[in-house]
Short mmCIF file of C-alpha atoms in Angstrom, two decimals:
data_model
loop_
_atom_site.label_atom_id
_atom_site.label_comp_id
_atom_site.label_asym_id
_atom_site.label_seq_id
_atom_site.Cartn_x
_atom_site.Cartn_y
_atom_site.Cartn_z
CA MET A 20 -0.02 0.09 -0.01
CA THR A 21 1.30 3.37 -0.83
CA VAL A 22 0.92 6.69 0.76
CA ASP A 23 -0.87 7.88 -2.35
CA VAL A 24 -4.00 5.91 -1.19
CA PHE A 25 -4.09 7.80 1.94
CA ALA A 26 -3.56 11.07 0.33
CA ALA A 27 -6.07 10.23 -2.26
CA LEU A 28 -8.73 9.35 0.48
CA ALA A 29 -7.80 12.37 2.84
CA SER A 30 -10.25 14.42 0.71
CA PRO A 31 -14.02 14.30 1.78
CA VAL A 32 -14.79 14.81 -2.11
CA ARG A 33 -12.74 11.94 -3.17
CA ARG A 34 -14.14 9.67 -0.45
CA GLU A 35 -17.67 10.65 -1.75
CA LEU A 36 -16.71 9.93 -5.17
CA THR A 37 -15.47 6.50 -4.32
CA ALA A 38 -18.97 5.94 -2.33
CA LEU A 39 -20.78 6.91 -5.37
CA LEU A 40 -18.95 4.35 -7.40
CA LEU A 41 -19.91 1.57 -5.13
CA ASP A 42 -22.90 1.03 -7.24
CA GLY A 43 -20.94 0.44 -10.44
CA PRO A 44 -19.45 2.43 -13.23
CA ARG A 45 -20.57 6.05 -13.83
CA PRO A 46 -19.86 8.77 -16.02
CA VAL A 47 -18.04 11.93 -15.06
CA ASN A 48 -21.17 14.12 -15.71
CA ASP A 49 -23.16 11.95 -13.37
CA LEU A 50 -20.62 12.15 -10.68
CA ALA A 51 -20.15 15.96 -11.02
CA ALA A 52 -23.91 16.55 -10.62
CA HIS A 53 -23.46 15.54 -6.99
CA PHE A 54 -21.05 18.37 -6.03
CA ALA A 55 -21.25 22.19 -6.10
CA MET A 56 -18.11 22.53 -8.22
CA SER A 57 -17.21 22.39 -11.74
CA ARG A 58 -16.90 19.20 -13.92
CA PRO A 59 -13.18 19.94 -14.34
CA SER A 60 -12.66 20.19 -10.61
CA VAL A 61 -14.34 16.75 -10.11
CA SER A 62 -12.37 15.48 -13.09
CA GLU A 63 -9.21 16.40 -11.14
CA HIS A 64 -10.33 14.59 -8.06
CA LEU A 65 -11.08 11.64 -10.27
CA ARG A 66 -7.58 11.88 -11.75
CA VAL A 67 -5.90 11.78 -8.11
CA LEU A 68 -7.99 8.61 -7.45
CA ARG A 69 -7.03 7.13 -10.61
CA ASP A 70 -3.30 7.88 -10.11
CA ALA A 71 -3.71 6.09 -6.42
CA GLY A 72 -5.22 3.12 -8.36
CA LEU A 73 -8.49 3.31 -6.57
CA VAL A 74 -10.55 4.13 -9.83
CA SER A 75 -10.25 3.16 -13.35
CA GLU A 76 -11.33 5.00 -16.33
CA ARG A 77 -12.61 3.79 -19.69
CA ARG A 78 -14.09 5.42 -22.70
CA ASP A 79 -17.52 4.74 -23.91
CA GLY A 80 -18.01 6.77 -26.97
CA ARG A 81 -17.51 10.22 -25.91
CA ARG A 82 -18.26 9.59 -22.20
CA ARG A 83 -15.65 8.52 -19.69
CA LEU A 84 -16.95 6.04 -17.31
CA TYR A 85 -15.27 5.53 -13.82
CA SER A 86 -15.28 2.38 -11.90
CA LEU A 87 -13.99 1.67 -8.33
CA GLU A 88 -10.93 -0.70 -8.14
CA PRO A 89 -11.17 -2.79 -5.09
CA ALA A 90 -7.47 -3.90 -4.72
CA PRO A 91 -6.24 -0.72 -2.91
CA LEU A 92 -9.16 -0.81 -0.66
CA ARG A 93 -8.71 -4.40 0.17
CA GLU A 94 -5.19 -3.71 1.05
CA LEU A 95 -6.02 -0.76 3.16
CA SER A 96 -8.62 -2.96 4.98
CA GLN A 97 -5.80 -5.60 5.69
CA TRP A 98 -3.43 -2.86 6.95
CA LEU A 99 -6.07 -1.48 9.36
CA THR A 100 -7.46 -4.86 10.67
CA PRO A 101 -4.87 -4.99 13.74
CA TYR A 102 -5.86 -1.39 14.62
CA GLU A 103 -9.42 -2.24 14.78
CA ARG A 104 -8.74 -5.17 16.89
CA PHE A 105 -6.69 -2.61 19.19
CA TRP A 106 -9.53 -0.15 19.33
CA ARG A 107 -12.21 -2.83 20.00
CA GLU A 108 -10.20 -4.10 22.82
CA LYS A 109 -9.62 -0.60 24.36
CA LEU A 110 -13.44 0.10 24.04
CA SER A 111 -14.21 -3.20 25.55
CA ASN A 112 -11.98 -2.40 28.57
CA LEU A 113 -13.69 1.00 28.82
CA ARG A 114 -16.96 -0.62 28.74
CA ASP A 115 -16.03 -3.08 31.55
CA LEU A 116 -14.58 -0.23 33.66
CA LEU A 117 -17.87 1.79 33.11
CA ASP A 118 -19.87 -1.14 34.02
CA GLU A 119 -17.85 -1.72 37.34
CA GLU A 120 -18.62 1.85 38.19
CA ASP A 121 -22.37 1.38 37.85
CA LEU A 122 -22.22 -1.24 40.42
#
């Protein structure tokens, strides 16, 4: 996993774009309609996602269709798994401590 994936997902706009692509490929105009910014600005965000390997682009006539690429997200999920376990354990310990105080 590269820092590019983290940098690409640091932007709320790019996270929203990846969420919009969960349902399947979409043209840039459809994606741009969800934001209060110009289509070229949305295209720039899509380029960052594409450069990080998070989305792919293909031409369909005059349209450009963007699709979510699962591999970097799967790699990110695998990297985060130990941290999820760490926080689950910490929260469980906190719950136990709070339960003891209620007694």
